[in-house]
Coordinates of C-alpha atoms in Angstrom, one line a residue:
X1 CA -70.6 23.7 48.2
X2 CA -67.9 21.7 50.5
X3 CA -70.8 20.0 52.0
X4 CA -72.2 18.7 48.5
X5 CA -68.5 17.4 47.1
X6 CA -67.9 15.6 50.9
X7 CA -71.6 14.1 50.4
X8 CA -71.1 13.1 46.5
X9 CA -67.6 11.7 47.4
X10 CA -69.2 9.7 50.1
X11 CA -72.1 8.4 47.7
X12 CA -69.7 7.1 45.4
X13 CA -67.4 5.7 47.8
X14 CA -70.7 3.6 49.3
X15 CA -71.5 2.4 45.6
X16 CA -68.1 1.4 44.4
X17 CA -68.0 -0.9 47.6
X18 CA -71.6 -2.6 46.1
X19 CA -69.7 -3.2 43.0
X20 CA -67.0 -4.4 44.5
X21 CA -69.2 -6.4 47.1
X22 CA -71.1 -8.1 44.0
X23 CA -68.1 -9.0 41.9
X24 CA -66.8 -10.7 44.8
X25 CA -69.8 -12.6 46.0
X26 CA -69.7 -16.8 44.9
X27 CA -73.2 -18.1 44.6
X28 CA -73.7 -21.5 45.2
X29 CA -74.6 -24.1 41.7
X30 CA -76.5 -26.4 44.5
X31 CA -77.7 -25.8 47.9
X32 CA -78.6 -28.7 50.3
X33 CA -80.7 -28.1 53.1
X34 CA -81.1 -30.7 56.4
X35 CA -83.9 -30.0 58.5
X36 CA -84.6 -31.1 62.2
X37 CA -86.3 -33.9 61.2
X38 CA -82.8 -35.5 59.7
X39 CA -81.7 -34.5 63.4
X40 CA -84.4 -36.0 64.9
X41 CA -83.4 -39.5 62.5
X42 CA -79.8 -39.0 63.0
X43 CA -80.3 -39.5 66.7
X44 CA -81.7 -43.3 66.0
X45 CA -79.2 -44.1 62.9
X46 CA -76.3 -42.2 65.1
X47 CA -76.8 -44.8 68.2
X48 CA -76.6 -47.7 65.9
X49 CA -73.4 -46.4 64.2
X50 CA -71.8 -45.6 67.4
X51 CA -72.7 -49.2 68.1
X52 CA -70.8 -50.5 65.9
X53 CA -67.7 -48.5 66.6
X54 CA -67.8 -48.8 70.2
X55 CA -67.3 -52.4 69.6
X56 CA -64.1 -52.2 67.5
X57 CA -62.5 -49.6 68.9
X58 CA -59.7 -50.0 71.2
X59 CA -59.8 -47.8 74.7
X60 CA -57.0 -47.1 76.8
X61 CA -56.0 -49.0 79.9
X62 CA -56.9 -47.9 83.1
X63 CA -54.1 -47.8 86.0
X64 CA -53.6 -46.6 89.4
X65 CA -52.7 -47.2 93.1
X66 CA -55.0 -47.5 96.0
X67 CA -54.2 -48.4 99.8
X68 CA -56.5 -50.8 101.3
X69 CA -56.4 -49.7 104.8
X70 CA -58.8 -52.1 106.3
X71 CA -56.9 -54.9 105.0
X72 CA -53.2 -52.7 106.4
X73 CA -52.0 -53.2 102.6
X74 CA -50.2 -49.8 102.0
X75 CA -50.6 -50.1 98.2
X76 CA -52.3 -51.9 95.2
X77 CA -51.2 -51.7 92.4
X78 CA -53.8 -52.1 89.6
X79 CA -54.3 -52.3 85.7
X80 CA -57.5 -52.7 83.6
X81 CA -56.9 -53.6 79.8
X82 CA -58.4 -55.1 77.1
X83 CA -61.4 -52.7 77.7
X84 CA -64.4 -53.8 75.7
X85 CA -67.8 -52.2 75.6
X86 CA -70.8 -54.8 74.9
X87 CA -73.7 -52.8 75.4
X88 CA -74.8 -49.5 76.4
X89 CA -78.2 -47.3 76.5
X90 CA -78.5 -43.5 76.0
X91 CA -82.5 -43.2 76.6
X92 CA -82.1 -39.2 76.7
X93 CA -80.3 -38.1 73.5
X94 CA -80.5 -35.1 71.4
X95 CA -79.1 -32.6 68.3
X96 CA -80.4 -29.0 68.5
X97 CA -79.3 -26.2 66.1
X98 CA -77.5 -23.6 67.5
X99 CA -77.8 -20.7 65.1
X100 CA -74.9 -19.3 63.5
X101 CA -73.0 -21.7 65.7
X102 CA -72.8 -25.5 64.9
X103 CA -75.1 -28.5 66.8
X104 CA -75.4 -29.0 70.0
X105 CA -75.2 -32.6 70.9
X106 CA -76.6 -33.7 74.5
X107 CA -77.1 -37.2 76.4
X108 CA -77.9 -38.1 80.0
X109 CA -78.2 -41.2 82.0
X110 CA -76.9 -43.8 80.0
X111 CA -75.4 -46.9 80.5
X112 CA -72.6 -48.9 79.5
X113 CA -71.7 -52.7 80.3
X114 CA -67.7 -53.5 79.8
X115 CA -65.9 -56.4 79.9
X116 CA -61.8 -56.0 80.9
X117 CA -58.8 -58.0 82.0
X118 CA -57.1 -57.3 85.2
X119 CA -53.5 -57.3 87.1
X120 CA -53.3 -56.3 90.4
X121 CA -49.5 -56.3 92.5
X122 CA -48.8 -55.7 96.3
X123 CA -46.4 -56.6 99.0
X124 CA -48.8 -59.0 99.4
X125 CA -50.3 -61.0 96.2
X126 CA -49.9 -60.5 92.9
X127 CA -52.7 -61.8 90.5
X128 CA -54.6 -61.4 87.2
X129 CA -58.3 -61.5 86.0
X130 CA -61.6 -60.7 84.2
X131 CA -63.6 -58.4 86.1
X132 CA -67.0 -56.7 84.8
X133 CA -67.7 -52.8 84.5
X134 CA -71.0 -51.3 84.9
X135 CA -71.2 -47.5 84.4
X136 CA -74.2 -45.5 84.8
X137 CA -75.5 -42.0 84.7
X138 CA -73.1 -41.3 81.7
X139 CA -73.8 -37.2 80.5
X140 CA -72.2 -35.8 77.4
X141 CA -72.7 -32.5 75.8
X142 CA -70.8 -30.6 73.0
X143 CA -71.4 -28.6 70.4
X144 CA -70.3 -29.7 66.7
X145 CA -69.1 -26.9 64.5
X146 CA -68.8 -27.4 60.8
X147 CA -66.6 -25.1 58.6
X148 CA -64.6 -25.9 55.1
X149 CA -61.0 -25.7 54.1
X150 CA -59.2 -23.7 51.9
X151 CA -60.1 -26.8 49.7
X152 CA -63.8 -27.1 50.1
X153 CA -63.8 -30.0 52.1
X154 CA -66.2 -30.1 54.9
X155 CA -64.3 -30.2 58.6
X156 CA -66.3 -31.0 61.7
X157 CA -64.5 -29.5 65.0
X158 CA -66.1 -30.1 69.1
X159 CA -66.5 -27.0 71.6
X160 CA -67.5 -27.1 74.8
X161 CA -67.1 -30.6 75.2
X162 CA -68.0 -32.4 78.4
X163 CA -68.4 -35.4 79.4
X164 CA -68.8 -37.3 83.0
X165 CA -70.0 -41.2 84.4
X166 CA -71.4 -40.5 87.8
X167 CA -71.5 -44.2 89.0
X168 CA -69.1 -47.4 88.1
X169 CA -69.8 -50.5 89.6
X170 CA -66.7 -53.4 89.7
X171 CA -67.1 -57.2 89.7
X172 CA -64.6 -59.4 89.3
X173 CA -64.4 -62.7 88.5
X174 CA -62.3 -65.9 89.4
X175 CA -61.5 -68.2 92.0
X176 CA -60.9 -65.7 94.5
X177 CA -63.6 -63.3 93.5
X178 CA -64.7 -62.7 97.1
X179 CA -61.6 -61.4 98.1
X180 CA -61.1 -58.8 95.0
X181 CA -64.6 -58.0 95.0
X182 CA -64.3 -56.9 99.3
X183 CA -62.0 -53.9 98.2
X184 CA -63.6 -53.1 94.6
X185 CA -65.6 -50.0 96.0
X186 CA -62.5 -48.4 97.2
X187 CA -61.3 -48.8 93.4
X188 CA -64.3 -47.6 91.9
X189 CA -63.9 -43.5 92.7
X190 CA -60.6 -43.5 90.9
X191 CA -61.4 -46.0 88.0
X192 CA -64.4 -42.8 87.5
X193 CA -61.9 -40.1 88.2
X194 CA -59.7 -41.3 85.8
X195 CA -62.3 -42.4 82.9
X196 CA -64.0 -38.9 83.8
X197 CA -60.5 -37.4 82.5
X198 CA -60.2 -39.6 79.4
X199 CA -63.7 -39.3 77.9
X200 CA -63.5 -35.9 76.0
X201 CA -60.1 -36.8 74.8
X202 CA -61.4 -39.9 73.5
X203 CA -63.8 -38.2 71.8
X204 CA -61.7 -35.7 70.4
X205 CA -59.6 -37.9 69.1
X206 CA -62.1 -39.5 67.0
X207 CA -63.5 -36.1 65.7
X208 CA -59.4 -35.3 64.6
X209 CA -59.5 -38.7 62.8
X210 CA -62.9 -38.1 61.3
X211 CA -61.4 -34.8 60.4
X212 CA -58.2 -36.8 58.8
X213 CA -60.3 -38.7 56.3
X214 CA -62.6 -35.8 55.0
X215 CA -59.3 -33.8 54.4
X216 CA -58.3 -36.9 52.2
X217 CA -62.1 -36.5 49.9
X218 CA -61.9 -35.2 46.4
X219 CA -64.4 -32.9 45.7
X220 CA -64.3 -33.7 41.8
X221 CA -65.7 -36.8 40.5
X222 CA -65.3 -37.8 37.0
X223 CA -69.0 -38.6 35.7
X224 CA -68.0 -40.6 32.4
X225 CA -65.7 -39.6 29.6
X226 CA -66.4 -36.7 28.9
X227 CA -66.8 -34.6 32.0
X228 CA -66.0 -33.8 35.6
X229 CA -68.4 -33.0 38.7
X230 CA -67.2 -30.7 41.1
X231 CA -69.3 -30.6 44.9
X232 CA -66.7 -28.5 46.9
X233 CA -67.8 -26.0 49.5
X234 CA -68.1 -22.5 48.7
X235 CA -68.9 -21.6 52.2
X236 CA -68.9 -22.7 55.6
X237 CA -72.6 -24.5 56.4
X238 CA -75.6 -21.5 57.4
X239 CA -77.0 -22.5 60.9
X240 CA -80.5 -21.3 61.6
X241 CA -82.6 -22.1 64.4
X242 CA -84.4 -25.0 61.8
X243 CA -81.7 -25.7 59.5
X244 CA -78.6 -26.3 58.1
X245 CA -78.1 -25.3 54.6
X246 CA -75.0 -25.9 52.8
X247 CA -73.7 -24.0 49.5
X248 CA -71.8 -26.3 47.1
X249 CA -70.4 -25.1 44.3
X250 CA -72.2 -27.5 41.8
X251 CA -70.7 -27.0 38.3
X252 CA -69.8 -29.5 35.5
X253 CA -66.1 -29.4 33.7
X254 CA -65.1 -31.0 30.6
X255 CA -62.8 -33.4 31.9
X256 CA -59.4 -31.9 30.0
X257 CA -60.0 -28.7 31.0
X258 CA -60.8 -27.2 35.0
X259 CA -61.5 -23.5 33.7
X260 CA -64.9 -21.9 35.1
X261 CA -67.7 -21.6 32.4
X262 CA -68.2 -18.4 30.8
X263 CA -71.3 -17.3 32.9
X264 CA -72.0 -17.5 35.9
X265 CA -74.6 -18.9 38.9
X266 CA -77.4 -16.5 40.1
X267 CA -78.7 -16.7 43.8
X268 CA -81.6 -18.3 44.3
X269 CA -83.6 -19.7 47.7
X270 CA -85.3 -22.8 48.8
X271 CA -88.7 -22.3 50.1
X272 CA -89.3 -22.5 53.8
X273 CA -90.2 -26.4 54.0
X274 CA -89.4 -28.4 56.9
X275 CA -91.6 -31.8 56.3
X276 CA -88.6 -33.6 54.4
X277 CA -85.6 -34.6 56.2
X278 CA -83.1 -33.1 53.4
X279 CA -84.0 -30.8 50.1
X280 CA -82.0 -30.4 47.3
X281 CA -82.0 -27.3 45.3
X282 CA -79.7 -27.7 41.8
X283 CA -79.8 -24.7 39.9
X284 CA -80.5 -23.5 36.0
X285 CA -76.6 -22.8 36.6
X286 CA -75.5 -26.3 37.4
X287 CA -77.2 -27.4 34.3
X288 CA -75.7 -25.2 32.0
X289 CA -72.4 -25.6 33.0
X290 CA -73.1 -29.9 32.0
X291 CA -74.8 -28.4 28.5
X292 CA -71.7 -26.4 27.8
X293 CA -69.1 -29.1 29.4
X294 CA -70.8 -31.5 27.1
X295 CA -70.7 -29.0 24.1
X296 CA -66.7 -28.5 24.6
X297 CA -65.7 -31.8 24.8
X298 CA -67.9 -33.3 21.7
X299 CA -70.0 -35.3 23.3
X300 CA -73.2 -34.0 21.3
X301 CA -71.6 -34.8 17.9
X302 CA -72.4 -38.3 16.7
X303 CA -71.9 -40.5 13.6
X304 CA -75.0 -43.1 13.7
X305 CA -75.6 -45.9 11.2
X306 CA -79.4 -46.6 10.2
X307 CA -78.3 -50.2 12.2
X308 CA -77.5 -48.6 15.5
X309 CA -80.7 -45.6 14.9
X310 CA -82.8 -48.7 14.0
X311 CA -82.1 -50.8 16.9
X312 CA -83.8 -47.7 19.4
X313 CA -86.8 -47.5 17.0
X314 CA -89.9 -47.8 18.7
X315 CA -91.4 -51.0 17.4
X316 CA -94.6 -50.1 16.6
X317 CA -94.0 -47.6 14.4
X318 CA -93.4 -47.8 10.5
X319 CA -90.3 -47.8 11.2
X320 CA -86.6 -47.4 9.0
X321 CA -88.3 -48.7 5.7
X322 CA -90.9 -46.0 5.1
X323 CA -87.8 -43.9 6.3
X324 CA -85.4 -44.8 3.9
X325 CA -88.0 -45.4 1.2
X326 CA -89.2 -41.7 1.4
X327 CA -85.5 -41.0 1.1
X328 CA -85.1 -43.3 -1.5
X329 CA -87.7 -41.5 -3.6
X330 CA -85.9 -38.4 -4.1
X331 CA -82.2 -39.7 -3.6
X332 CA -80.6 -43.4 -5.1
X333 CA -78.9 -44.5 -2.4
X334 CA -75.8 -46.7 -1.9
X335 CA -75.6 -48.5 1.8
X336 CA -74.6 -48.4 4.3
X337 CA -77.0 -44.9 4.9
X338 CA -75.2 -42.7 7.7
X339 CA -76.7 -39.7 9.7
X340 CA -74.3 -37.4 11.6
X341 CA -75.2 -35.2 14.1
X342 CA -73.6 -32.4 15.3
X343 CA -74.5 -29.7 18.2
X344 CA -73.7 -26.1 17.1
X345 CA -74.2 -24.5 20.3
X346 CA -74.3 -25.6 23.6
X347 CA -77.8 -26.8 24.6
X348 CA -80.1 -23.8 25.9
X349 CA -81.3 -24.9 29.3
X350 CA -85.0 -23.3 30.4
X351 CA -86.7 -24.0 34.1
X352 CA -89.9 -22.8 34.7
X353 CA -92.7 -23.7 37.3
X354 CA -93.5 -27.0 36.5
X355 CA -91.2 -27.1 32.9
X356 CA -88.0 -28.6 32.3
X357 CA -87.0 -27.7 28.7
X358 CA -83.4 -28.1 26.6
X359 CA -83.5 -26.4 23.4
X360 CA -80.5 -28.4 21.3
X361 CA -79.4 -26.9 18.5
X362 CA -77.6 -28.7 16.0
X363 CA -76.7 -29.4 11.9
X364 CA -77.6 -33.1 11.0
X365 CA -75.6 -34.7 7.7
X366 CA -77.3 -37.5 5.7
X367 CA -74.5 -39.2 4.0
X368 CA -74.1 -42.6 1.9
X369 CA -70.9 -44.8 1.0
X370 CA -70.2 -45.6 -2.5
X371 CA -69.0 -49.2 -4.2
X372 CA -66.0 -46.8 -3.8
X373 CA -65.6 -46.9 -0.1
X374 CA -66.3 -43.1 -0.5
X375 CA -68.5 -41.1 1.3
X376 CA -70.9 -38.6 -0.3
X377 CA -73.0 -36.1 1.6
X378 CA -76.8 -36.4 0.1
X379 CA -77.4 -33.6 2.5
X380 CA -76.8 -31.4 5.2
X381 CA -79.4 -29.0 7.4
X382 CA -79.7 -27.1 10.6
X383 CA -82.2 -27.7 13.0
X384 CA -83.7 -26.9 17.0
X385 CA -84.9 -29.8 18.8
X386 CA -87.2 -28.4 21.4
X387 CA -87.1 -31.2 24.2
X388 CA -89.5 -31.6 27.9
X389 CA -87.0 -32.7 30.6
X390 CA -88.4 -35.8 32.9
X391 CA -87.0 -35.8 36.2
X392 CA -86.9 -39.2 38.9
X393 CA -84.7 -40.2 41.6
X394 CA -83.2 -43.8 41.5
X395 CA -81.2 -44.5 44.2
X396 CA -78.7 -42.0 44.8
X397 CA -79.0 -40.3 41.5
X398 CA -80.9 -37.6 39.5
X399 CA -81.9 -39.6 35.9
X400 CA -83.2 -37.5 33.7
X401 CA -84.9 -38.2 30.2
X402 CA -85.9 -36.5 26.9
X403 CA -88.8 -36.2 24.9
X404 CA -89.4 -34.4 21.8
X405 CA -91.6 -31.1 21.6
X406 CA -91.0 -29.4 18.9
X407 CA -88.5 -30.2 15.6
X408 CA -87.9 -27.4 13.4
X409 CA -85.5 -27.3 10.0
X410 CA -83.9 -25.5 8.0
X411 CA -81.2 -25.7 5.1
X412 CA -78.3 -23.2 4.8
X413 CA -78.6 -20.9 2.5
X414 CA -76.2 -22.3 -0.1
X415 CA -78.2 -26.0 -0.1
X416 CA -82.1 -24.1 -0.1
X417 CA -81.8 -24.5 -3.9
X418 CA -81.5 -28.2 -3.9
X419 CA -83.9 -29.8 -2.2
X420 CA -87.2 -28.8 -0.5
X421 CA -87.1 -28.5 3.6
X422 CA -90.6 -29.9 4.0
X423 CA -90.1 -33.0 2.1
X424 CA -87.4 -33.9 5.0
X425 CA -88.7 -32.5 8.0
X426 CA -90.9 -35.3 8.9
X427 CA -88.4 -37.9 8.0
X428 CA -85.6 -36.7 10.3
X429 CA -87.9 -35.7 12.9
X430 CA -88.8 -39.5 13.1
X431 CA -84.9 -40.3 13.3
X432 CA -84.5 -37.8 16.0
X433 CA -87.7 -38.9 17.8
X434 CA -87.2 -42.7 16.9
X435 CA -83.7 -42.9 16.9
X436 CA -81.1 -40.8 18.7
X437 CA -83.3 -39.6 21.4
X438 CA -83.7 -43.1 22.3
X439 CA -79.2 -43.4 22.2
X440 CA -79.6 -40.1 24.3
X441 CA -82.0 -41.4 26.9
X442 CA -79.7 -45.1 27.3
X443 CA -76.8 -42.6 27.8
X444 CA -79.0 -40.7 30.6
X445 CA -79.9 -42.8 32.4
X446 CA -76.4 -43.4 34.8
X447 CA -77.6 -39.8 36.3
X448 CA -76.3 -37.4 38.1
X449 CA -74.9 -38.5 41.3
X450 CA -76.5 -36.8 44.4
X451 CA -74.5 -35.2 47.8
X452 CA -75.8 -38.2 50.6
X453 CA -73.5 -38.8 53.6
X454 CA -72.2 -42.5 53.7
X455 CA -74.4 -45.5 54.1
X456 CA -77.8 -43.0 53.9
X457 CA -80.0 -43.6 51.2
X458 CA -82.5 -41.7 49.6
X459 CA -86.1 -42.4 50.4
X460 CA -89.8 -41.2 49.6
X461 CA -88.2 -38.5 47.2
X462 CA -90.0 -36.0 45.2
X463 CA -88.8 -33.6 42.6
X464 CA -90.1 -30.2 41.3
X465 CA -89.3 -27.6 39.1
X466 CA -89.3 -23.8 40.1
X467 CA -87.7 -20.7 38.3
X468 CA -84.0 -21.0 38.1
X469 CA -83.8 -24.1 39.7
X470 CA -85.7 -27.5 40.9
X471 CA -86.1 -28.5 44.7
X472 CA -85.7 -32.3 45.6
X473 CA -87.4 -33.6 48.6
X474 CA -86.4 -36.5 50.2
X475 CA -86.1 -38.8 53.5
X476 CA -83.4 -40.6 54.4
X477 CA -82.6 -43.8 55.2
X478 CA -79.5 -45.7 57.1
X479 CA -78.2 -48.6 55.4
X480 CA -76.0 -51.0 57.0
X481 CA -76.0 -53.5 54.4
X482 CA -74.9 -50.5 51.4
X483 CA -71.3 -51.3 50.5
X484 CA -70.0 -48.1 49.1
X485 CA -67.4 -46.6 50.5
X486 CA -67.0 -44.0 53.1
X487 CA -67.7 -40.2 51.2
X488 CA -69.3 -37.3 52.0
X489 CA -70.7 -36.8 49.4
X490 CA -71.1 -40.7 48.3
X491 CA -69.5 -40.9 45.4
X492 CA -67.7 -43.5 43.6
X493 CA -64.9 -43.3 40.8
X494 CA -63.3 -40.5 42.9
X495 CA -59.5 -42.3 42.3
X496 CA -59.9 -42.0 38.8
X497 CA -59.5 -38.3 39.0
X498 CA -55.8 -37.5 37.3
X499 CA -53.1 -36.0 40.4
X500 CA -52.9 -33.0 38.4
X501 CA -56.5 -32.0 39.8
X502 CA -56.0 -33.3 43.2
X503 CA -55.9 -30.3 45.7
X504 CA -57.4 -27.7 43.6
X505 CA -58.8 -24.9 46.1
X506 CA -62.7 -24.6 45.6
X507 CA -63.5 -21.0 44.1

């Protein structure tokens, strides 16, 4: 009997830590995926970056003391600075996953020509210069771990760093060229001894700044008026042996208000593809959370002249007059005409293999202004707008579009005496189709901004829809030329978030 209440206890010990497992557990709203083939790329755009900060960035003066025996001078005094690096080569360079670790980073005989001034003092002479600094057999290897804060940011930190120049070759330059150039070799082990020493600080130094400025990124971008984006972390990145995925928390807020939505994301899991460079999976959650955002903060509610719906008419059909004359036939109307719209639930979002779908339910209001100024409702129904999603990437955003499926209506039950349902159907289903959808799609088509590093664009892109979520599949591209500025994520309008959201810890 002891045996059975020790067992029991233990069995419901084991499930209340499930429950409490599961309640606890953060599933991600968008999951991002880089592959070794955006290694393999990041290699080439990586050596043309570095490139480019090689060339502005200031190194440290090099300075020491050698004794020139063969010339019986006890000391030289000597002083490189104004250290420039003009070109260099790293033929043998490469990024590796380490799983459950970071990426390992390794180069091997490159090459590096630098320019420098020069001072040298002695009992003897005293003298300055330009002297030339060839440095080959240059090695590096590191690993890069990436983590987040307690404020989703991403943070990059270096282990294992080493780094070593096996040969440095001096000439100087100058009048008495000859004569500095007799005792350069002597100089050359030390200038290496001491460059050896600098390197990995160097580099460290640029990973803390690096570090500096993605501390500094908000995760929150305000998409328009009416909402708010938020990309933070969730979790550190997930190192494989293939890939690096990371979780982002991927949910829209309306922009007065940073409280979660009531419901919450699902797991889900991108499928084992590694012929893209980056894939993009955005969740059923991460759409629902923009339907109710949108829904809170009235953006679906909408007071439309027939000017402004008849302006987005399609221009080869019939068009506003058999509209209004249809309407005309069973109401005398006054102008101007109006229709309101008005959503009465936040839009239901459906993905399925291969079908987008956003089920909008809403009341619409015809109404007309009297000689008076007045303004009378002629009617007012309910109706579902069944709508197909389209889906395309345009530069660095997600644009998506509506179309019409299916338009069903239906009159409260206090109006169902007054008019007949059928004789209105068609009518507003051609204002919907013909008018507001149009405003809808114009509104659309900013998009959704995307998570791309700075200056990589988004090439060869593909997009498909699975169950709970679509994929996108995409190359990327390096662009020098793109003047946005520097984001993680690559976003733009991030200072236009208010201070009272800056610093919010990511869920």
């Amino acid at each position: 009997m002891h045996t059975k209440a020790v067992q029991l206890l233990w069995g419901c010990f084991f499930l209340w830590n499930l429950y409490i497992s599961s309640a606890q557990a953060v599933y991600p709203g968008i999951k991002a995926r880089v592959t070794q083939q955006a290694l393999d790329y990041g290699v080439l755009a990586g050596m043309e970056m570095i490139e480019q900060m090689v060339k502005e960035k200031n190194i440290p003066d090099l300075e020491g003391s050698e004794s020139l025996e063969f010339l019986k001078v006890d000391y030289v005094n000597y002083n490189f600075s104004n250290i420039k690096i003009h070109a260099f080569s790293f033929p043998n360079t490469s990024l590796a996953f380490v799983p459950g670790v970071g990426i390992k980073a390794l180069t091997n005989h490159g090459t590096a020509n630098i320019s420098t001034d020069w001072e040298v003092k002695s009992p003897l002479f005293q003298d300055t210069g330009g002297a030339d600094l060839f440095l080959s057999g240059v090695f590096f290897t590191g690993i890069i771990v990436l983590a987040r804060n307690d404020f989703g940011h991403p943070i990059m930190k270096l282990q294992d760093c080493y780094a070593q120049v096996s040969h440095a070759h001096v000439s100087f330059s100058g009048e008495l060229n000859v004569l500095y150039n007799s005792f350069a070799e002597p100089m050359e082990k030390p200038i290496l001894k001491n460059l050896n020493e600098m390197l990995c600080p160097i580099i460290m130094s640029e990973v803390g700044a690096l570090n500096a400025n993605l501390s500094m990124l908000e995760v929150l971008t305000k998409i328009d008026n009416y909402t708010l984006l938020d990309y933070s972390l969730i979790h550190s990145p997930e190192i494989t042996e293939n890939y690096m995925e990371l979780n982002l928390k991927g949910v829209f807020y309306p922009l007065d208000n940073l409280s979660d939505p009531p419901f919450s994301p699902v797991p889900f899991a991108l499928p084992e593809r590694h012929d893209s460079m980056l894939y993009i999976g955005i969740s059923e959650f991460f759409f629902k959370s923009a339907s109710f955002a949108y829904f809170t903060a009235g953006a679906f509610n909408v007071t439309l002249s027939m000017k402004e719906i008849s302006s987005h008419l399609v221009q080869n059909s019939q068009g506003l007059g058999n509209v209004l004359s249809r309407i005309a036939e069973i109401y005398i109307l006054s102008q101007p005409f109006m229709v309101r719209v008005m959503a009465t639930e936040p839009p239901a979002v459906n993905l399925l293999p291969g079908n987008f779908t956003l089920d909008i339910p809403a009341s619409i209001v015809l109404l007309a202004q009297t000689e008076n100024s007045t303004v009378e409702t002629i009617v007012s129904m309910d109706f579902v707008a069944s709508t197909s999603v389209g889906l395309v990437i345009l530069g660095q955003r997600l644009v998506c579009s509506l179309s019409l499926n299916r338009f069903r209506l239906s009159l409260p039950e206090s109006n169902r005496s007054n008019i007949e349902v059928l004789r209105f159907e068609n009518i507003l289903s051609s204002i919907l189709h013909f008018g507001i959808l149009p405003l809808a799609n114009a509104k659309l088509q900013q998009g959704i901004p995307l998570p791309n590093p700075h200056k990589i664009s988004l090439v060869n892109s593909d997009v498909e829809v699975f169950a709970g979520f679509l994929l996108i599949s995409t190359d990327l591209k390096y662009e020098t030329s793109l003047k946005q500025q520097p984001s993680f994520h690559g976003w733009e309008g991030l200072n236009l978030i208010s201070g009272q959201w800056r610093g919010k810890p990511a869920a």
